[in-house]
């Protein structure tokens, strides 16, 4: 962990801390709203746009694989006081996303590498939630019936996250916040 943290600058870590705060505060509001809809997996569905926006900004800032694992891992630690299983699902989705990113692209070299791989976070979020709840919580309203439904929802969430991430990058570009040479925020 120490070697990973050495690669991040203080401003990267500060940006990640702000990201975690945004995800926690607004994610909590979205989670409460999602409870009014009897859709299995509604928490993941409701938080996908927010989490994708924040994670895209964080990756644009750091340009380092591991950013998502750190953010989601720390968010998971915060969530531990509310739910062990939710925290486990959140942290695991972050790790799986970074592992997939490492395997597929090795580094964030351009905008496309960001939005193609970052969208896996939503894909994995629905799966980690489904698997953990299936294993540990009987009679949960999250259970969608079978893996085919989960697969369909996860694919839909991947594409939603893909387009939200792409739109986030376009928004930052239109505001002249990004450096086209480095594919990250201007200093």
PDB file of C-alpha atoms in Angstrom:
ATOM      1  CA  UNK A   1       0.000   0.000   0.000  1.00  0.00           C
ATOM      2  CA  UNK A   2       2.870   2.365   0.809  1.00  0.00           C
ATOM      3  CA  UNK A   3       4.369   1.979  -2.706  1.00  0.00           C
ATOM      4  CA  UNK A   4       0.991   2.669  -4.302  1.00  0.00           C
ATOM      5  CA  UNK A   5       0.488   5.798  -2.223  1.00  0.00           C
ATOM      6  CA  UNK A   6       3.991   7.069  -3.110  1.00  0.00           C
ATOM      7  CA  UNK A   7       2.909   7.294  -6.740  1.00  0.00           C
ATOM      8  CA  UNK A   8       0.080   9.675  -5.880  1.00  0.00           C
ATOM      9  CA  UNK A   9       0.729  13.364  -5.288  1.00  0.00           C
ATOM     10  CA  UNK A  10      -0.802  15.232  -2.356  1.00  0.00           C
ATOM     11  CA  UNK A  11      -3.247  17.007  -4.681  1.00  0.00           C
ATOM     12  CA  UNK A  12      -4.310  13.607  -6.113  1.00  0.00           C
ATOM     13  CA  UNK A  13      -5.027  12.321  -2.620  1.00  0.00           C
ATOM     14  CA  UNK A  14      -6.900  15.520  -1.754  1.00  0.00           C
ATOM     15  CA  UNK A  15      -8.985  15.182  -4.918  1.00  0.00           C
ATOM     16  CA  UNK A  16      -9.769  11.562  -4.024  1.00  0.00           C
ATOM     17  CA  UNK A  17     -10.851  12.649  -0.532  1.00  0.00           C
ATOM     18  CA  UNK A  18     -13.250  15.197  -2.009  1.00  0.00           C
ATOM     19  CA  UNK A  19     -14.505  12.495  -4.393  1.00  0.00           C
ATOM     20  CA  UNK A  20     -15.231  10.156  -1.490  1.00  0.00           C
ATOM     21  CA  UNK A  21     -17.097  12.905   0.358  1.00  0.00           C
ATOM     22  CA  UNK A  22     -19.228  13.690  -2.707  1.00  0.00           C
ATOM     23  CA  UNK A  23     -19.985  10.030  -3.303  1.00  0.00           C
ATOM     24  CA  UNK A  24     -20.904   9.459   0.326  1.00  0.00           C
ATOM     25  CA  UNK A  25     -23.148  12.502   0.788  1.00  0.00           C
ATOM     26  CA  UNK A  26     -24.931  12.455  -2.555  1.00  0.00           C
ATOM     27  CA  UNK A  27     -24.836   8.659  -2.725  1.00  0.00           C
ATOM     28  CA  UNK A  28     -26.701   8.527   0.574  1.00  0.00           C
ATOM     29  CA  UNK A  29     -29.432  10.782  -0.825  1.00  0.00           C
ATOM     30  CA  UNK A  30     -29.665   8.666  -3.987  1.00  0.00           C
ATOM     31  CA  UNK A  31     -29.720   5.488  -1.904  1.00  0.00           C
ATOM     32  CA  UNK A  32     -32.646   6.828   0.146  1.00  0.00           C
ATOM     33  CA  UNK A  33     -34.482   7.752  -3.064  1.00  0.00           C
ATOM     34  CA  UNK A  34     -33.815   4.306  -4.534  1.00  0.00           C
ATOM     35  CA  UNK A  35     -35.570   2.646  -1.611  1.00  0.00           C
ATOM     36  CA  UNK A  36     -38.894   4.069  -2.830  1.00  0.00           C
ATOM     37  CA  UNK A  37     -38.601   2.109  -6.067  1.00  0.00           C
ATOM     38  CA  UNK A  38     -39.151  -1.626  -5.789  1.00  0.00           C
ATOM     39  CA  UNK A  39     -36.504  -2.378  -8.414  1.00  0.00           C
ATOM     40  CA  UNK A  40     -33.935  -4.998  -7.454  1.00  0.00           C
ATOM     41  CA  UNK A  41     -30.493  -3.415  -7.498  1.00  0.00           C
ATOM     42  CA  UNK A  42     -31.956   0.081  -7.479  1.00  0.00           C
ATOM     43  CA  UNK A  43     -29.095   1.401  -5.308  1.00  0.00           C
ATOM     44  CA  UNK A  44     -26.568   0.611  -8.024  1.00  0.00           C
ATOM     45  CA  UNK A  45     -28.868   1.892 -10.750  1.00  0.00           C
ATOM     46  CA  UNK A  46     -29.459   5.206  -8.935  1.00  0.00           C
ATOM     47  CA  UNK A  47     -25.817   5.817  -8.001  1.00  0.00           C
ATOM     48  CA  UNK A  48     -24.260   4.882 -11.370  1.00  0.00           C
ATOM     49  CA  UNK A  49     -24.430   8.391 -12.935  1.00  0.00           C
ATOM     50  CA  UNK A  50     -23.021  10.118  -9.839  1.00  0.00           C
ATOM     51  CA  UNK A  51     -20.306   7.563  -9.157  1.00  0.00           C
ATOM     52  CA  UNK A  52     -19.293   7.487 -12.829  1.00  0.00           C
ATOM     53  CA  UNK A  53     -19.041  11.286 -12.974  1.00  0.00           C
ATOM     54  CA  UNK A  54     -16.927  11.453  -9.800  1.00  0.00           C
ATOM     55  CA  UNK A  55     -14.702   8.497 -10.704  1.00  0.00           C
ATOM     56  CA  UNK A  56     -14.115   9.884 -14.207  1.00  0.00           C
ATOM     57  CA  UNK A  57     -13.017  13.203 -12.704  1.00  0.00           C
ATOM     58  CA  UNK A  58     -10.736  11.411 -10.229  1.00  0.00           C
ATOM     59  CA  UNK A  59      -9.096   9.294 -12.932  1.00  0.00           C
ATOM     60  CA  UNK A  60      -8.657  12.383 -15.123  1.00  0.00           C
ATOM     61  CA  UNK A  61      -6.908  14.019 -12.178  1.00  0.00           C
ATOM     62  CA  UNK A  62      -4.573  11.158 -11.210  1.00  0.00           C
ATOM     63  CA  UNK A  63      -4.240   9.221 -14.496  1.00  0.00           C
ATOM     64  CA  UNK A  64      -3.275   6.213 -12.373  1.00  0.00           C
ATOM     65  CA  UNK A  65      -4.695   2.730 -12.194  1.00  0.00           C
ATOM     66  CA  UNK A  66      -5.504   2.151  -8.540  1.00  0.00           C
ATOM     67  CA  UNK A  67      -7.460   5.373  -8.139  1.00  0.00           C
ATOM     68  CA  UNK A  68     -10.803   3.576  -8.259  1.00  0.00           C
ATOM     69  CA  UNK A  69      -9.684   0.906  -5.783  1.00  0.00           C
ATOM     70  CA  UNK A  70      -8.484   3.538  -3.322  1.00  0.00           C
ATOM     71  CA  UNK A  71     -11.626   5.653  -3.585  1.00  0.00           C
ATOM     72  CA  UNK A  72     -14.013   2.720  -3.390  1.00  0.00           C
ATOM     73  CA  UNK A  73     -11.952   1.028  -0.668  1.00  0.00           C
ATOM     74  CA  UNK A  74     -12.056   4.119   1.522  1.00  0.00           C
ATOM     75  CA  UNK A  75     -15.759   4.580   0.792  1.00  0.00           C
ATOM     76  CA  UNK A  76     -16.232   0.943   1.813  1.00  0.00           C
ATOM     77  CA  UNK A  77     -14.487   1.651   5.118  1.00  0.00           C
ATOM     78  CA  UNK A  78     -16.898   4.514   5.741  1.00  0.00           C
ATOM     79  CA  UNK A  79     -19.857   2.290   4.830  1.00  0.00           C
ATOM     80  CA  UNK A  80     -18.730  -0.413   7.261  1.00  0.00           C
ATOM     81  CA  UNK A  81     -20.588   1.323  10.068  1.00  0.00           C
ATOM     82  CA  UNK A  82     -23.812   0.991   8.066  1.00  0.00           C
ATOM     83  CA  UNK A  83     -23.477  -2.370   6.349  1.00  0.00           C
ATOM     84  CA  UNK A  84     -20.723  -4.951   6.203  1.00  0.00           C
ATOM     85  CA  UNK A  85     -22.058  -6.570   3.042  1.00  0.00           C
ATOM     86  CA  UNK A  86     -22.574  -3.272   1.208  1.00  0.00           C
ATOM     87  CA  UNK A  87     -19.055  -2.183   2.130  1.00  0.00           C
ATOM     88  CA  UNK A  88     -17.655  -5.471   0.867  1.00  0.00           C
ATOM     89  CA  UNK A  89     -19.525  -5.108  -2.440  1.00  0.00           C
ATOM     90  CA  UNK A  90     -18.372  -1.493  -2.898  1.00  0.00           C
ATOM     91  CA  UNK A  91     -14.720  -2.261  -2.203  1.00  0.00           C
ATOM     92  CA  UNK A  92     -14.694  -5.380  -4.347  1.00  0.00           C
ATOM     93  CA  UNK A  93     -16.236  -3.540  -7.325  1.00  0.00           C
ATOM     94  CA  UNK A  94     -13.427  -0.972  -7.166  1.00  0.00           C
ATOM     95  CA  UNK A  95     -10.703  -3.612  -7.069  1.00  0.00           C
ATOM     96  CA  UNK A  96     -12.261  -5.607  -9.920  1.00  0.00           C
ATOM     97  CA  UNK A  97     -12.500  -2.444 -12.019  1.00  0.00           C
ATOM     98  CA  UNK A  98      -8.825  -1.635 -11.553  1.00  0.00           C
ATOM     99  CA  UNK A  99      -7.772  -5.223 -12.245  1.00  0.00           C
ATOM    100  CA  UNK A 100      -9.800  -5.192 -15.470  1.00  0.00           C
ATOM    101  CA  UNK A 101      -8.289  -1.837 -16.425  1.00  0.00           C
ATOM    102  CA  UNK A 102      -4.782  -3.118 -15.775  1.00  0.00           C
ATOM    103  CA  UNK A 103      -5.411  -6.207 -17.916  1.00  0.00           C
ATOM    104  CA  UNK A 104      -7.107  -4.377 -20.797  1.00  0.00           C
ATOM    105  CA  UNK A 105      -5.116  -1.163 -21.156  1.00  0.00           C
ATOM    106  CA  UNK A 106      -2.161  -1.083 -18.706  1.00  0.00           C
ATOM    107  CA  UNK A 107      -2.428   2.742 -18.407  1.00  0.00           C
ATOM    108  CA  UNK A 108      -4.832   5.590 -19.034  1.00  0.00           C
ATOM    109  CA  UNK A 109      -3.296   6.834 -22.280  1.00  0.00           C
ATOM    110  CA  UNK A 110      -6.282   8.695 -23.714  1.00  0.00           C
ATOM    111  CA  UNK A 111      -9.906   9.569 -22.977  1.00  0.00           C
ATOM    112  CA  UNK A 112     -11.183   6.409 -24.650  1.00  0.00           C
ATOM    113  CA  UNK A 113      -9.137   4.237 -22.296  1.00  0.00           C
ATOM    114  CA  UNK A 114     -10.804   6.013 -19.390  1.00  0.00           C
ATOM    115  CA  UNK A 115     -14.453   5.723 -20.377  1.00  0.00           C
ATOM    116  CA  UNK A 116     -14.116   2.202 -21.802  1.00  0.00           C
ATOM    117  CA  UNK A 117     -12.663   0.726 -18.631  1.00  0.00           C
ATOM    118  CA  UNK A 118     -14.237   2.972 -15.990  1.00  0.00           C
ATOM    119  CA  UNK A 119     -17.680   1.769 -17.056  1.00  0.00           C
ATOM    120  CA  UNK A 120     -16.772  -1.651 -15.685  1.00  0.00           C
ATOM    121  CA  UNK A 121     -17.271  -0.187 -12.222  1.00  0.00           C
ATOM    122  CA  UNK A 122     -21.057  -0.151 -12.648  1.00  0.00           C
ATOM    123  CA  UNK A 123     -20.968  -3.565 -14.297  1.00  0.00           C
ATOM    124  CA  UNK A 124     -19.089  -5.019 -11.325  1.00  0.00           C
ATOM    125  CA  UNK A 125     -21.147  -3.101  -8.754  1.00  0.00           C
ATOM    126  CA  UNK A 126     -24.327  -4.929  -9.660  1.00  0.00           C
ATOM    127  CA  UNK A 127     -22.516  -8.284  -9.713  1.00  0.00           C
ATOM    128  CA  UNK A 128     -20.686  -7.845  -6.411  1.00  0.00           C
ATOM    129  CA  UNK A 129     -23.905  -6.742  -4.730  1.00  0.00           C
ATOM    130  CA  UNK A 130     -25.824  -9.638  -6.229  1.00  0.00           C
ATOM    131  CA  UNK A 131     -23.258 -12.287  -5.316  1.00  0.00           C
ATOM    132  CA  UNK A 132     -22.652 -11.058  -1.770  1.00  0.00           C
ATOM    133  CA  UNK A 133     -26.336 -10.685  -1.032  1.00  0.00           C
ATOM    134  CA  UNK A 134     -27.107 -14.069  -2.598  1.00  0.00           C
ATOM    135  CA  UNK A 135     -24.483 -15.701  -0.402  1.00  0.00           C
ATOM    136  CA  UNK A 136     -25.129 -13.975   2.897  1.00  0.00           C
ATOM    137  CA  UNK A 137     -28.619 -12.436   3.068  1.00  0.00           C
ATOM    138  CA  UNK A 138     -31.678 -14.635   2.797  1.00  0.00           C
ATOM    139  CA  UNK A 139     -34.927 -13.255   1.353  1.00  0.00           C
ATOM    140  CA  UNK A 140     -33.395  -9.971   0.215  1.00  0.00           C
ATOM    141  CA  UNK A 141     -35.430  -7.758  -2.103  1.00  0.00           C
ATOM    142  CA  UNK A 142     -32.253  -7.273  -4.165  1.00  0.00           C
ATOM    143  CA  UNK A 143     -32.281 -10.780  -5.562  1.00  0.00           C
ATOM    144  CA  UNK A 144     -33.409 -10.466  -9.157  1.00  0.00           C
ATOM    145  CA  UNK A 145     -34.320 -14.053  -9.738  1.00  0.00           C
ATOM    146  CA  UNK A 146     -31.475 -15.352 -11.831  1.00  0.00           C
ATOM    147  CA  UNK A 147     -28.094 -14.541 -13.296  1.00  0.00           C
ATOM    148  CA  UNK A 148     -29.553 -13.775 -16.748  1.00  0.00           C
ATOM    149  CA  UNK A 149     -31.429 -10.773 -15.346  1.00  0.00           C
ATOM    150  CA  UNK A 150     -28.308  -9.647 -13.473  1.00  0.00           C
ATOM    151  CA  UNK A 151     -26.272  -9.982 -16.669  1.00  0.00           C
ATOM    152  CA  UNK A 152     -28.792  -7.898 -18.617  1.00  0.00           C
ATOM    153  CA  UNK A 153     -28.872  -5.180 -15.949  1.00  0.00           C
ATOM    154  CA  UNK A 154     -25.063  -5.174 -15.668  1.00  0.00           C
ATOM    155  CA  UNK A 155     -24.661  -4.739 -19.436  1.00  0.00           C
ATOM    156  CA  UNK A 156     -27.170  -1.882 -19.439  1.00  0.00           C
ATOM    157  CA  UNK A 157     -25.320  -0.258 -16.520  1.00  0.00           C
ATOM    158  CA  UNK A 158     -22.013  -0.653 -18.342  1.00  0.00           C
ATOM    159  CA  UNK A 159     -23.362   1.333 -21.301  1.00  0.00           C
ATOM    160  CA  UNK A 160     -24.973   3.957 -19.073  1.00  0.00           C
ATOM    161  CA  UNK A 161     -21.654   4.423 -17.261  1.00  0.00           C
ATOM    162  CA  UNK A 162     -19.778   4.428 -20.579  1.00  0.00           C
ATOM    163  CA  UNK A 163     -21.874   7.315 -21.889  1.00  0.00           C
ATOM    164  CA  UNK A 164     -21.884   9.208 -18.584  1.00  0.00           C
ATOM    165  CA  UNK A 165     -18.084   8.994 -18.456  1.00  0.00           C
ATOM    166  CA  UNK A 166     -17.818  10.112 -22.078  1.00  0.00           C
ATOM    167  CA  UNK A 167     -20.239  12.993 -21.403  1.00  0.00           C
ATOM    168  CA  UNK A 168     -18.251  13.965 -18.308  1.00  0.00           C
ATOM    169  CA  UNK A 169     -15.078  14.214 -20.379  1.00  0.00           C
ATOM    170  CA  UNK A 170     -16.912  16.272 -23.021  1.00  0.00           C
ATOM    171  CA  UNK A 171     -18.244  18.581 -20.293  1.00  0.00           C
ATOM    172  CA  UNK A 172     -14.753  19.154 -18.896  1.00  0.00           C
ATOM    173  CA  UNK A 173     -13.411  19.679 -22.438  1.00  0.00           C
ATOM    174  CA  UNK A 174     -16.118  22.231 -23.231  1.00  0.00           C
ATOM    175  CA  UNK A 175     -15.155  24.121 -20.060  1.00  0.00           C
ATOM    176  CA  UNK A 176     -11.508  24.047 -21.232  1.00  0.00           C
ATOM    177  CA  UNK A 177     -10.486  22.181 -18.056  1.00  0.00           C
ATOM    178  CA  UNK A 178      -8.585  19.382 -19.799  1.00  0.00           C
ATOM    179  CA  UNK A 179      -5.169  19.301 -21.424  1.00  0.00           C
ATOM    180  CA  UNK A 180      -5.457  17.434 -24.735  1.00  0.00           C
ATOM    181  CA  UNK A 181      -1.800  16.382 -24.630  1.00  0.00           C
ATOM    182  CA  UNK A 182      -1.913  14.723 -21.209  1.00  0.00           C
ATOM    183  CA  UNK A 183      -5.600  13.758 -21.286  1.00  0.00           C
ATOM    184  CA  UNK A 184      -6.015  15.049 -17.774  1.00  0.00           C
ATOM    185  CA  UNK A 185      -6.966  18.213 -15.921  1.00  0.00           C
ATOM    186  CA  UNK A 186      -4.913  21.302 -16.617  1.00  0.00           C
ATOM    187  CA  UNK A 187      -2.527  22.185 -13.826  1.00  0.00           C
TER     188      UNK A 187
END
